[in-house]
mmCIF file of C-alpha atoms in Angstrom:
data_model
loop_
_atom_site.group_PDB
_atom_site.id
_atom_site.type_symbol
_atom_site.label_atom_id
_atom_site.label_comp_id
_atom_site.label_asym_id
_atom_site.label_seq_id
_atom_site.Cartn_x
_atom_site.Cartn_y
_atom_site.Cartn_z
ATOM 1 C CA MET K 1 9.719 -19.415 24.920
ATOM 2 C CA THR K 2 12.029 -21.440 22.375
ATOM 3 C CA ASN K 3 15.672 -20.212 22.306
ATOM 4 C CA HIS K 4 16.366 -21.559 18.747
ATOM 5 C CA LEU K 5 16.113 -19.133 16.043
ATOM 6 C CA VAL K 6 14.758 -20.677 12.553
ATOM 7 C CA ASP K 7 15.313 -19.179 9.081
ATOM 8 C CA LEU K 8 11.540 -18.941 8.374
ATOM 9 C CA ALA K 9 8.645 -19.581 10.280
ATOM 10 C CA VAL K 10 5.301 -20.186 8.205
ATOM 11 C CA VAL K 11 1.940 -19.901 9.421
ATOM 12 C CA GLY K 12 -0.633 -21.829 7.608
ATOM 13 C CA ALA K 13 -0.221 -25.414 6.193
ATOM 14 C CA GLY K 14 -2.560 -24.734 2.794
ATOM 15 C CA PRO K 15 -0.835 -25.212 -0.577
ATOM 16 C CA ALA K 16 1.115 -22.036 -0.518
ATOM 17 C CA GLY K 17 2.416 -22.295 3.066
ATOM 18 C CA ARG K 18 3.367 -26.008 2.730
ATOM 19 C CA ALA K 19 5.146 -25.327 -0.548
ATOM 20 C CA LEU K 20 7.232 -22.730 1.301
ATOM 21 C CA ALA K 21 8.084 -25.164 4.037
ATOM 22 C CA HIS K 22 8.675 -27.962 1.556
ATOM 23 C CA ARG K 23 11.238 -25.971 -0.852
ATOM 24 C CA GLY K 24 12.681 -24.376 2.075
ATOM 25 C CA ALA K 25 13.601 -27.407 3.799
ATOM 26 C CA GLY K 26 14.669 -28.653 0.380
ATOM 27 C CA VAL K 27 17.514 -26.365 0.432
ATOM 28 C CA GLY K 28 18.567 -26.806 3.831
ATOM 29 C CA LEU K 29 16.740 -23.833 5.379
ATOM 30 C CA GLN K 30 15.661 -24.144 9.112
ATOM 31 C CA ILE K 31 11.971 -23.986 8.745
ATOM 32 C CA ALA K 32 8.998 -24.187 11.284
ATOM 33 C CA LEU K 33 5.443 -24.652 10.206
ATOM 34 C CA ILE K 34 2.558 -23.590 12.391
ATOM 35 C CA ASP K 35 -0.910 -25.040 11.828
ATOM 36 C CA PRO K 36 -3.421 -26.846 14.388
ATOM 37 C CA ASP K 37 -3.900 -29.664 11.591
ATOM 38 C CA VAL K 38 -1.066 -29.643 9.244
ATOM 39 C CA ASP K 39 -2.205 -32.761 7.685
ATOM 40 C CA ALA K 40 -5.770 -32.061 7.403
ATOM 41 C CA ARG K 41 -7.282 -32.739 3.768
ATOM 42 C CA TRP K 42 -7.687 -30.093 1.440
ATOM 43 C CA LYS K 43 -11.213 -29.751 0.274
ATOM 44 C CA PRO K 44 -11.131 -27.784 -2.892
ATOM 45 C CA THR K 45 -10.403 -28.789 -6.321
ATOM 46 C CA TYR K 46 -7.371 -27.177 -7.622
ATOM 47 C CA ALA K 47 -6.862 -26.766 -11.265
ATOM 48 C CA ALA K 48 -4.384 -24.912 -13.388
ATOM 49 C CA TRP K 49 -2.713 -24.118 -16.802
ATOM 50 C CA ALA K 50 -0.120 -26.785 -17.273
ATOM 51 C CA ASP K 51 2.296 -24.172 -18.300
ATOM 52 C CA ASP K 52 2.096 -22.326 -15.057
ATOM 53 C CA LEU K 53 3.323 -24.686 -12.670
ATOM 54 C CA PRO K 54 6.912 -24.886 -11.538
ATOM 55 C CA ASP K 55 9.117 -27.495 -12.787
ATOM 56 C CA TRP K 56 9.575 -29.133 -9.340
ATOM 57 C CA LEU K 57 6.348 -29.859 -8.785
ATOM 58 C CA ASP K 58 6.109 -33.797 -8.742
ATOM 59 C CA PRO K 59 4.223 -35.083 -11.711
ATOM 60 C CA SER K 60 2.266 -37.239 -9.138
ATOM 61 C CA ALA K 61 0.315 -34.281 -8.296
ATOM 62 C CA ILE K 62 -1.290 -34.200 -11.583
ATOM 63 C CA VAL K 63 -4.603 -36.563 -11.610
ATOM 64 C CA ALA K 64 -5.956 -34.810 -14.994
ATOM 65 C CA ARG K 65 -4.561 -33.109 -18.172
ATOM 66 C CA SER K 66 -6.509 -31.692 -21.200
ATOM 67 C CA GLN K 67 -4.660 -30.802 -24.149
ATOM 68 C CA GLN K 68 -7.096 -28.236 -25.215
ATOM 69 C CA ILE K 69 -10.131 -26.421 -23.475
ATOM 70 C CA ALA K 70 -13.374 -25.159 -24.858
ATOM 71 C CA VAL K 71 -14.882 -21.926 -24.008
ATOM 72 C CA TYR K 72 -18.674 -20.885 -24.968
ATOM 73 C CA THR K 73 -19.618 -17.163 -25.264
ATOM 74 C CA PRO K 74 -22.030 -18.742 -26.409
ATOM 75 C CA ALA K 75 -19.864 -19.502 -29.626
ATOM 76 C CA ARG K 76 -17.367 -22.358 -29.183
ATOM 77 C CA THR K 77 -13.796 -21.511 -28.949
ATOM 78 C CA VAL K 78 -10.923 -23.986 -28.534
ATOM 79 C CA LEU K 79 -7.988 -22.894 -26.242
ATOM 80 C CA ASP K 80 -4.696 -24.731 -27.422
ATOM 81 C CA ARG K 81 -3.360 -24.658 -24.139
ATOM 82 C CA PRO K 82 -2.908 -27.620 -21.689
ATOM 83 C CA TYR K 83 -5.131 -27.416 -18.144
ATOM 84 C CA VAL K 84 -4.558 -29.705 -15.541
ATOM 85 C CA THR K 85 -6.369 -30.554 -12.360
ATOM 86 C CA LEU K 86 -4.384 -31.302 -9.299
ATOM 87 C CA GLY K 87 -5.344 -33.952 -6.827
ATOM 88 C CA THR K 88 -5.791 -32.655 -3.501
ATOM 89 C CA ALA K 89 -4.378 -35.412 -1.656
ATOM 90 C CA GLU K 90 -1.607 -36.051 -4.172
ATOM 91 C CA LEU K 91 -0.649 -32.401 -4.280
ATOM 92 C CA GLN K 92 -0.565 -32.608 -0.247
ATOM 93 C CA GLN K 93 1.565 -35.759 -0.400
ATOM 94 C CA SER K 94 3.993 -34.439 -2.972
ATOM 95 C CA LEU K 95 4.838 -31.339 -0.745
ATOM 96 C CA GLY K 96 6.747 -33.498 1.951
ATOM 97 C CA LEU K 97 7.661 -32.035 5.074
ATOM 98 C CA ASP K 98 11.084 -33.670 5.726
ATOM 99 C CA GLY K 99 13.249 -31.562 7.890
ATOM 100 C CA VAL K 100 10.424 -29.302 8.815
ATOM 101 C CA THR K 101 9.828 -28.512 12.513
ATOM 102 C CA VAL K 102 6.094 -28.733 12.759
ATOM 103 C CA HIS K 103 4.099 -26.866 15.474
ATOM 104 C CA PRO K 104 0.357 -28.315 15.945
ATOM 105 C CA HIS K 105 -0.996 -25.024 17.277
ATOM 106 C CA ARG K 106 -2.843 -21.955 16.331
ATOM 107 C CA ALA K 107 -0.701 -18.801 16.004
ATOM 108 C CA ALA K 108 -1.816 -16.387 18.578
ATOM 109 C CA VAL K 109 0.416 -13.390 17.741
ATOM 110 C CA LEU K 110 2.281 -12.891 14.709
ATOM 111 C CA GLY K 111 5.492 -10.604 14.945
ATOM 112 C CA GLU K 112 8.252 -9.520 12.701
ATOM 113 C CA GLY K 113 10.613 -11.802 14.166
ATOM 114 C CA SER K 114 8.329 -14.275 15.975
ATOM 115 C CA VAL K 115 5.346 -15.963 16.394
ATOM 116 C CA GLN K 116 3.466 -16.663 19.909
ATOM 117 C CA LEU K 117 1.584 -20.195 19.904
ATOM 118 C CA ASP K 118 -2.045 -20.648 21.451
ATOM 119 C CA ASP K 119 -0.106 -22.538 24.187
ATOM 120 C CA GLY K 120 2.201 -19.765 25.054
ATOM 121 C CA THR K 121 5.276 -21.210 23.298
ATOM 122 C CA VAL K 122 7.159 -18.592 21.155
ATOM 123 C CA VAL K 123 8.711 -19.386 17.834
ATOM 124 C CA ARG K 124 11.698 -17.309 17.218
ATOM 125 C CA ALA K 125 12.569 -16.959 13.251
ATOM 126 C CA ARG K 126 14.446 -14.428 10.955
ATOM 127 C CA ASN K 127 11.541 -14.148 8.883
ATOM 128 C CA VAL K 128 7.737 -14.758 9.548
ATOM 129 C CA VAL K 129 5.320 -15.625 6.773
ATOM 130 C CA ASP K 130 1.634 -15.773 7.001
ATOM 131 C CA ALA K 131 -0.014 -18.304 4.556
ATOM 132 C CA ARG K 132 -3.231 -18.404 6.049
ATOM 133 C CA GLY K 133 -5.282 -16.970 2.947
ATOM 134 C CA LEU K 134 -7.669 -13.985 2.837
ATOM 135 C CA ARG K 135 -9.819 -13.515 5.526
ATOM 136 C CA ASP K 136 -11.520 -10.181 4.448
ATOM 137 C CA ARG K 137 -15.292 -11.127 4.470
ATOM 138 C CA GLY K 138 -16.254 -7.645 2.857
ATOM 139 C CA ALA K 139 -14.371 -8.124 -0.073
ATOM 140 C CA PRO K 140 -15.680 -9.128 -3.472
ATOM 141 C CA ALA K 141 -15.685 -12.838 -3.662
ATOM 142 C CA GLN K 142 -15.928 -16.056 -6.013
ATOM 143 C CA THR K 143 -18.665 -18.717 -5.385
ATOM 144 C CA ALA K 144 -19.485 -21.653 -6.924
ATOM 145 C CA TYR K 145 -21.594 -24.814 -6.579
ATOM 146 C CA GLY K 146 -20.785 -28.211 -8.143
ATOM 147 C CA ILE K 147 -21.617 -31.667 -8.513
ATOM 148 C CA VAL K 148 -19.488 -34.658 -9.531
ATOM 149 C CA VAL K 149 -20.783 -37.235 -11.874
ATOM 150 C CA GLN K 150 -19.575 -40.121 -14.181
ATOM 151 C CA ARG K 151 -17.707 -39.121 -17.030
ATOM 152 C CA SER K 152 -20.242 -40.675 -19.527
ATOM 153 C CA VAL K 153 -22.846 -38.080 -17.873
ATOM 154 C CA ALA K 154 -21.073 -35.202 -19.017
ATOM 155 C CA GLU K 155 -20.016 -36.204 -22.404
ATOM 156 C CA PRO K 156 -22.713 -34.581 -24.038
ATOM 157 C CA ILE K 157 -22.093 -31.361 -22.681
ATOM 158 C CA LEU K 158 -18.164 -31.503 -23.249
ATOM 159 C CA ASP K 159 -19.069 -32.779 -26.793
ATOM 160 C CA GLY K 160 -15.763 -33.859 -27.456
ATOM 161 C CA ALA K 161 -13.672 -31.358 -25.448
ATOM 162 C CA ALA K 162 -11.672 -32.463 -22.742
ATOM 163 C CA ALA K 163 -12.963 -29.716 -20.224
ATOM 164 C CA ILE K 164 -14.806 -26.654 -20.690
ATOM 165 C CA LEU K 165 -13.333 -23.188 -19.062
ATOM 166 C CA MET K 166 -16.483 -21.484 -19.169
ATOM 167 C CA ASP K 167 -19.937 -22.309 -20.765
ATOM 168 C CA TRP K 168 -22.021 -19.087 -20.934
ATOM 169 C CA ARG K 169 -24.947 -20.891 -22.849
ATOM 170 C CA GLY K 170 -28.083 -20.451 -21.286
ATOM 171 C CA THR K 171 -27.038 -17.724 -18.960
ATOM 172 C CA ARG K 172 -29.797 -15.431 -17.632
ATOM 173 C CA ASN K 173 -29.225 -11.453 -18.292
ATOM 174 C CA ASP K 174 -31.536 -10.551 -15.698
ATOM 175 C CA SER K 175 -29.168 -10.692 -12.722
ATOM 176 C CA THR K 176 -25.596 -11.290 -11.886
ATOM 177 C CA PRO K 177 -24.300 -13.577 -14.743
ATOM 178 C CA THR K 178 -22.813 -17.149 -14.035
ATOM 179 C CA PHE K 179 -21.151 -19.662 -15.959
ATOM 180 C CA LEU K 180 -20.607 -23.522 -16.135
ATOM 181 C CA TYR K 181 -17.069 -24.970 -15.340
ATOM 182 C CA VAL K 182 -16.600 -28.456 -16.565
ATOM 183 C CA ILE K 183 -13.206 -30.179 -15.644
ATOM 184 C CA PRO K 184 -12.324 -34.031 -15.309
ATOM 185 C CA LEU K 185 -11.154 -35.211 -11.805
ATOM 186 C CA ASP K 186 -9.703 -38.333 -13.082
ATOM 187 C CA GLU K 187 -10.316 -40.732 -15.855
ATOM 188 C CA GLN K 188 -13.943 -41.454 -14.591
ATOM 189 C CA ARG K 189 -15.037 -38.524 -12.734
ATOM 190 C CA VAL K 190 -16.184 -34.747 -13.768
ATOM 191 C CA LEU K 191 -16.934 -32.004 -11.792
ATOM 192 C CA LEU K 192 -19.871 -29.599 -13.369
ATOM 193 C CA GLU K 193 -19.974 -26.566 -11.506
ATOM 194 C CA GLU K 194 -22.002 -23.300 -11.684
ATOM 195 C CA THR K 195 -19.432 -20.437 -10.983
ATOM 196 C CA CYS K 196 -19.841 -16.695 -9.950
ATOM 197 C CA LEU K 197 -16.701 -15.273 -11.059
ATOM 198 C CA ALA K 198 -16.860 -12.269 -8.770
ATOM 199 C CA ALA K 199 -19.594 -10.448 -6.858
ATOM 200 C CA ALA K 200 -20.117 -8.189 -4.191
ATOM 201 C CA PRO K 201 -21.893 -9.116 -1.813
ATOM 202 C CA PRO K 202 -21.217 -12.618 -2.775
ATOM 203 C CA MET K 203 -23.840 -14.728 -4.678
ATOM 204 C CA SER K 204 -25.198 -17.733 -2.232
ATOM 205 C CA ILE K 205 -24.533 -21.124 -2.661
ATOM 206 C CA GLY K 206 -28.357 -21.932 -2.826
ATOM 207 C CA GLU K 207 -28.743 -19.410 -5.745
ATOM 208 C CA LEU K 208 -25.983 -21.300 -7.525
ATOM 209 C CA ARG K 209 -27.163 -24.716 -6.717
ATOM 210 C CA GLY K 210 -30.601 -23.625 -8.523
ATOM 211 C CA ARG K 211 -28.664 -22.248 -11.537
ATOM 212 C CA LEU K 212 -26.775 -25.103 -12.020
ATOM 213 C CA THR K 213 -30.065 -27.478 -11.890
ATOM 214 C CA ALA K 214 -31.473 -24.607 -14.422
ATOM 215 C CA ARG K 215 -28.425 -24.722 -16.947
ATOM 216 C CA LEU K 216 -28.055 -28.494 -16.949
ATOM 217 C CA GLY K 217 -31.651 -28.882 -17.669
ATOM 218 C CA HIS K 218 -31.391 -26.426 -20.614
ATOM 219 C CA LEU K 219 -28.269 -28.589 -21.727
ATOM 220 C CA GLY K 220 -30.430 -31.816 -21.824
ATOM 221 C CA LEU K 221 -29.624 -33.066 -18.366
ATOM 222 C CA ASP K 222 -32.118 -33.621 -15.343
ATOM 223 C CA VAL K 223 -30.209 -33.155 -12.103
ATOM 224 C CA ASN K 224 -32.796 -35.395 -10.233
ATOM 225 C CA ASP K 225 -31.971 -38.415 -12.624
ATOM 226 C CA LEU K 226 -28.377 -38.087 -12.302
ATOM 227 C CA ASP K 227 -26.091 -40.473 -10.163
ATOM 228 C CA VAL K 228 -24.472 -37.680 -8.091
ATOM 229 C CA MET K 229 -21.225 -39.083 -6.794
ATOM 230 C CA GLY K 230 -20.169 -35.671 -4.614
ATOM 231 C CA THR K 231 -20.629 -32.009 -4.145
ATOM 232 C CA GLU K 232 -18.487 -28.974 -3.891
ATOM 233 C CA LYS K 233 -19.104 -25.652 -2.537
ATOM 234 C CA VAL K 234 -16.668 -22.604 -3.027
ATOM 235 C CA HIS K 235 -16.440 -19.224 -1.336
ATOM 236 C CA PHE K 236 -13.244 -17.161 -1.142
ATOM 237 C CA ALA K 237 -12.491 -13.490 -1.086
ATOM 238 C CA LEU K 238 -10.745 -12.126 -4.078
ATOM 239 C CA LEU K 239 -8.525 -9.413 -2.906
ATOM 240 C CA ASP K 240 -7.558 -7.646 0.604
ATOM 241 C CA THR K 241 -9.468 -4.350 0.470
ATOM 242 C CA ALA K 242 -7.221 -3.044 3.316
ATOM 243 C CA ARG K 243 -3.827 -2.605 1.434
ATOM 244 C CA HIS K 244 -1.763 -3.968 -1.344
ATOM 245 C CA PRO K 245 0.394 -7.011 -0.757
ATOM 246 C CA TRP K 246 3.634 -5.199 -0.599
ATOM 247 C CA GLU K 247 2.752 -2.513 1.535
ATOM 248 C CA PRO K 248 4.061 -2.053 5.019
ATOM 249 C CA GLY K 249 2.531 -4.205 7.581
ATOM 250 C CA ARG K 250 4.300 -7.138 9.139
ATOM 251 C CA PRO K 251 4.808 -10.099 8.729
ATOM 252 C CA LEU K 252 4.964 -10.902 5.293
ATOM 253 C CA ARG K 253 1.837 -12.396 3.669
ATOM 254 C CA PHE K 254 2.042 -15.258 0.996
ATOM 255 C CA GLY K 255 -0.304 -17.311 -1.368
ATOM 256 C CA ALA K 256 -3.714 -16.019 -1.724
ATOM 257 C CA GLY K 257 -3.733 -13.777 0.914
ATOM 258 C CA GLY K 258 -0.370 -12.064 -0.264
ATOM 259 C CA GLY K 259 -1.309 -11.438 -3.776
ATOM 260 C CA MET K 260 -0.618 -14.703 -5.342
ATOM 261 C CA LEU K 261 -4.470 -14.727 -6.204
ATOM 262 C CA HIS K 262 -5.278 -13.317 -9.437
ATOM 263 C CA PRO K 263 -8.375 -10.836 -8.162
ATOM 264 C CA ALA K 264 -9.803 -11.119 -11.630
ATOM 265 C CA THR K 265 -10.068 -14.918 -12.111
ATOM 266 C CA GLY K 266 -9.505 -16.363 -8.883
ATOM 267 C CA TYR K 267 -6.543 -18.662 -9.829
ATOM 268 C CA SER K 268 -3.568 -18.748 -6.879
ATOM 269 C CA VAL K 269 -2.213 -22.065 -6.460
ATOM 270 C CA ALA K 270 -0.294 -22.391 -9.457
ATOM 271 C CA GLU K 271 1.309 -18.714 -8.847
ATOM 272 C CA SER K 272 2.007 -19.556 -5.167
ATOM 273 C CA LEU K 273 3.679 -22.633 -6.001
ATOM 274 C CA SER K 274 5.887 -20.658 -8.469
ATOM 275 C CA ALA K 275 6.729 -17.708 -6.515
ATOM 276 C CA ALA K 276 7.857 -20.110 -3.554
ATOM 277 C CA ASP K 277 11.477 -20.352 -4.687
ATOM 278 C CA ASP K 278 11.423 -16.563 -5.108
ATOM 279 C CA LEU K 279 10.612 -15.961 -1.450
ATOM 280 C CA ILE K 280 13.110 -19.161 -0.046
ATOM 281 C CA ALA K 281 15.745 -17.562 -2.172
ATOM 282 C CA ALA K 282 15.375 -14.325 -0.394
ATOM 283 C CA VAL K 283 15.567 -15.759 2.717
ATOM 284 C CA ALA K 284 18.629 -17.806 1.856
ATOM 285 C CA THR K 285 20.776 -15.071 0.979
ATOM 286 C CA GLY K 286 19.319 -12.453 3.471
ATOM 287 C CA ASP K 287 17.731 -10.366 1.083
ATOM 288 C CA ASP K 288 14.329 -8.500 1.410
ATOM 289 C CA PRO K 289 11.415 -11.094 0.445
ATOM 290 C CA VAL K 290 9.094 -8.465 -0.164
ATOM 291 C CA ARG K 291 11.694 -6.828 -2.809
ATOM 292 C CA ALA K 292 12.114 -10.237 -4.311
ATOM 293 C CA LEU K 293 8.164 -11.309 -4.517
ATOM 294 C CA TRP K 294 7.210 -7.728 -5.420
ATOM 295 C CA PRO K 295 9.427 -5.782 -8.176
ATOM 296 C CA TRP K 296 8.051 -2.738 -9.445
ATOM 297 C CA GLN K 297 6.626 -4.934 -12.730
ATOM 298 C CA ALA K 298 4.935 -7.197 -10.242
ATOM 299 C CA ARG K 299 3.049 -4.339 -8.449
ATOM 300 C CA ALA K 300 2.101 -3.040 -11.836
ATOM 301 C CA VAL K 301 0.588 -5.913 -13.112
ATOM 302 C CA TYR K 302 -1.550 -6.719 -9.797
ATOM 303 C CA ARG K 303 -2.611 -3.054 -9.940
ATOM 304 C CA LEU K 304 -3.729 -3.811 -13.570
ATOM 305 C CA ARG K 305 -5.415 -7.257 -12.382
ATOM 306 C CA VAL K 306 -7.386 -5.318 -9.843
ATOM 307 C CA ARG K 307 -8.823 -3.126 -12.641
ATOM 308 C CA GLY K 308 -9.898 -6.165 -14.502
ATOM 309 C CA LEU K 309 -11.987 -7.231 -11.239
ATOM 310 C CA THR K 310 -13.134 -3.812 -11.133
ATOM 311 C CA ALA K 311 -14.458 -4.011 -14.699
ATOM 312 C CA LEU K 312 -16.251 -7.362 -13.887
ATOM 313 C CA LEU K 313 -17.951 -5.989 -11.002
ATOM 314 C CA ASN K 314 -19.464 -2.771 -12.684
ATOM 315 C CA LEU K 315 -19.997 -3.763 -15.863
ATOM 316 C CA PRO K 316 -23.928 -3.833 -17.048
ATOM 317 C CA GLN K 317 -25.015 -7.505 -16.239
ATOM 318 C CA GLU K 318 -25.891 -7.824 -20.040
ATOM 319 C CA ASP K 319 -22.458 -6.777 -21.104
ATOM 320 C CA LEU K 320 -20.453 -9.604 -19.248
ATOM 321 C CA VAL K 321 -20.744 -12.472 -21.677
ATOM 322 C CA GLY K 322 -19.787 -10.227 -24.445
ATOM 323 C CA PHE K 323 -17.049 -8.945 -22.611
ATOM 324 C CA PHE K 324 -15.454 -12.598 -22.617
ATOM 325 C CA GLU K 325 -16.368 -13.167 -26.074
ATOM 326 C CA ALA K 326 -14.185 -10.065 -26.923
ATOM 327 C CA PHE K 327 -11.324 -11.164 -24.450
ATOM 328 C CA PHE K 328 -11.107 -14.698 -26.111
ATOM 329 C CA ALA K 329 -11.039 -13.175 -29.294
ATOM 330 C CA ALA K 330 -7.669 -11.508 -28.338
ATOM 331 C CA PRO K 331 -4.339 -13.158 -29.595
ATOM 332 C CA ALA K 332 -3.547 -15.977 -27.513
ATOM 333 C CA ARG K 333 -0.295 -14.703 -26.485
ATOM 334 C CA HIS K 334 -1.935 -11.661 -24.903
ATOM 335 C CA ARG K 335 -4.569 -13.949 -23.148
ATOM 336 C CA ARG K 336 -1.820 -15.992 -21.772
ATOM 337 C CA ALA K 337 -0.019 -12.747 -20.433
ATOM 338 C CA TYR K 338 -3.127 -11.440 -18.788
ATOM 339 C CA LEU K 339 -4.097 -14.977 -17.251
ATOM 340 C CA SER K 340 -0.525 -15.952 -16.328
ATOM 341 C CA GLY K 341 2.618 -14.241 -15.171
ATOM 342 C CA ARG K 342 2.927 -11.698 -12.231
ATOM 343 C CA ASP K 343 5.175 -9.339 -14.257
ATOM 344 C CA ARG K 344 4.165 -9.306 -17.782
ATOM 345 C CA ILE K 345 3.219 -5.742 -17.882
ATOM 346 C CA GLY K 346 3.200 -5.261 -21.761
ATOM 347 C CA GLY K 347 1.536 -8.634 -22.382
ATOM 348 C CA THR K 348 -1.510 -7.617 -19.566
ATOM 349 C CA LEU K 349 -1.842 -4.129 -20.995
ATOM 350 C CA CYS K 350 -2.144 -5.443 -24.560
ATOM 351 C CA ALA K 351 -4.666 -8.153 -23.600
ATOM 352 C CA MET K 352 -6.863 -5.424 -21.690
ATOM 353 C CA ALA K 353 -6.602 -3.017 -24.770
ATOM 354 C CA GLY K 354 -7.327 -5.918 -27.044
ATOM 355 C CA THR K 355 -10.409 -6.815 -25.246
ATOM 356 C CA ALA K 356 -11.915 -3.438 -25.957
ATOM 357 C CA LEU K 357 -10.548 -3.387 -29.555
ATOM 358 C CA HIS K 358 -12.538 -6.932 -30.348
ATOM 359 C CA ALA K 359 -15.694 -5.374 -28.571
ATOM 360 C CA ASP K 360 -18.096 -3.385 -30.595
ATOM 361 C CA THR K 361 -18.216 0.754 -29.846
ATOM 362 C CA LYS K 362 -20.770 0.436 -27.031
ATOM 363 C CA LEU K 363 -19.341 -2.330 -25.129
ATOM 364 C CA ALA K 364 -15.845 -1.002 -25.450
ATOM 365 C CA GLY K 365 -16.913 2.126 -23.657
ATOM 366 C CA ASN K 366 -18.493 0.045 -20.931
ATOM 367 C CA ILE K 367 -15.548 -1.973 -20.450
ATOM 368 C CA ILE K 368 -13.316 1.365 -20.375
ATOM 369 C CA ARG K 369 -15.648 2.971 -18.194
ATOM 370 C CA SER K 370 -16.084 0.005 -15.603
ATOM 371 C CA ALA K 371 -12.444 -0.432 -15.547
ATOM 372 C CA THR K 372 -11.617 3.073 -14.596
ATOM 373 C CA ARG K 373 -14.070 3.380 -11.736
ATOM 374 C CA SER K 374 -12.399 4.795 -8.739
ATOM 375 C CA ARG K 375 -13.289 2.070 -6.484
ATOM 376 C CA ILE K 376 -14.654 -1.662 -6.450
ATOM 377 C CA GLU K 377 -18.152 -1.595 -5.750
#
């Protein structure tokens, strides 16, 4: 057992955990970071709205920037909001661990004031945070399959846009709808990814691979003729169905597994990076990190976001594209409040109400009924 008491023990060295360790050490806290392979290369492609990222993030972590991003529902809408792609290696390197005590072990037992490692060592801490992500495999999940191609290959699909957030052109209505997501990875490479935003049970990667082939064919590209530079597979749970992130149960969870993941969109990295300083400030001052992360406004917004996920899961399949058409017809400030900001209650409510207002009567009724279902199915 170690006799030294650190200020914060962080379990998990993904973007959320590494950001906590990085920011904590930066203000002089004694930080222990526990992960069997702290320097393992992160695999997912991370992207975010530029204005969601904290000011302290090193600009080198951003490898591509789109000043505008298009949406097809199937009519084309251009959103005037900068969207960025984060380099996995660049982001990881920017979150340096100078001053952090790294324990290259698995956490065997997590307690309120200690972590027992798989070698029997016990790390004692005033605060313990679990940043290992969501592990509830029974929850609704987002899945995706993508291919990486040269930018010149993607230009006909982009049609002058720098990126496409959602492309519903050619979407089938006879099963769970999926859309095409197109973002630059750098100046030369573009990711073309077929995405199932939310489903329970999750849509298989094999199904998504077939849908991507069919959609690209619909848009004039034959996958068999493409020089594919890489592939990406995505599968992650969208929420913890056991409890809300602020409810009793120690240790505190942070990041995707701690409520930083937007359950109706799947975005989590920018919110985790931005929330890191709130948690670190609470640790530094001896305040309750749960209260710092989850004031009543943040709790209310999280519940509303879960209702948004409920609507997505319960809407009739033929209504889903119309739902997004109505959502993107709402005022930009309301869309932004729903997509970003953990405590924007008014804006979140306006976005949800505005979506119903911009839908026809039948669709609006289905949206309301789907969002108010008593449980996620």
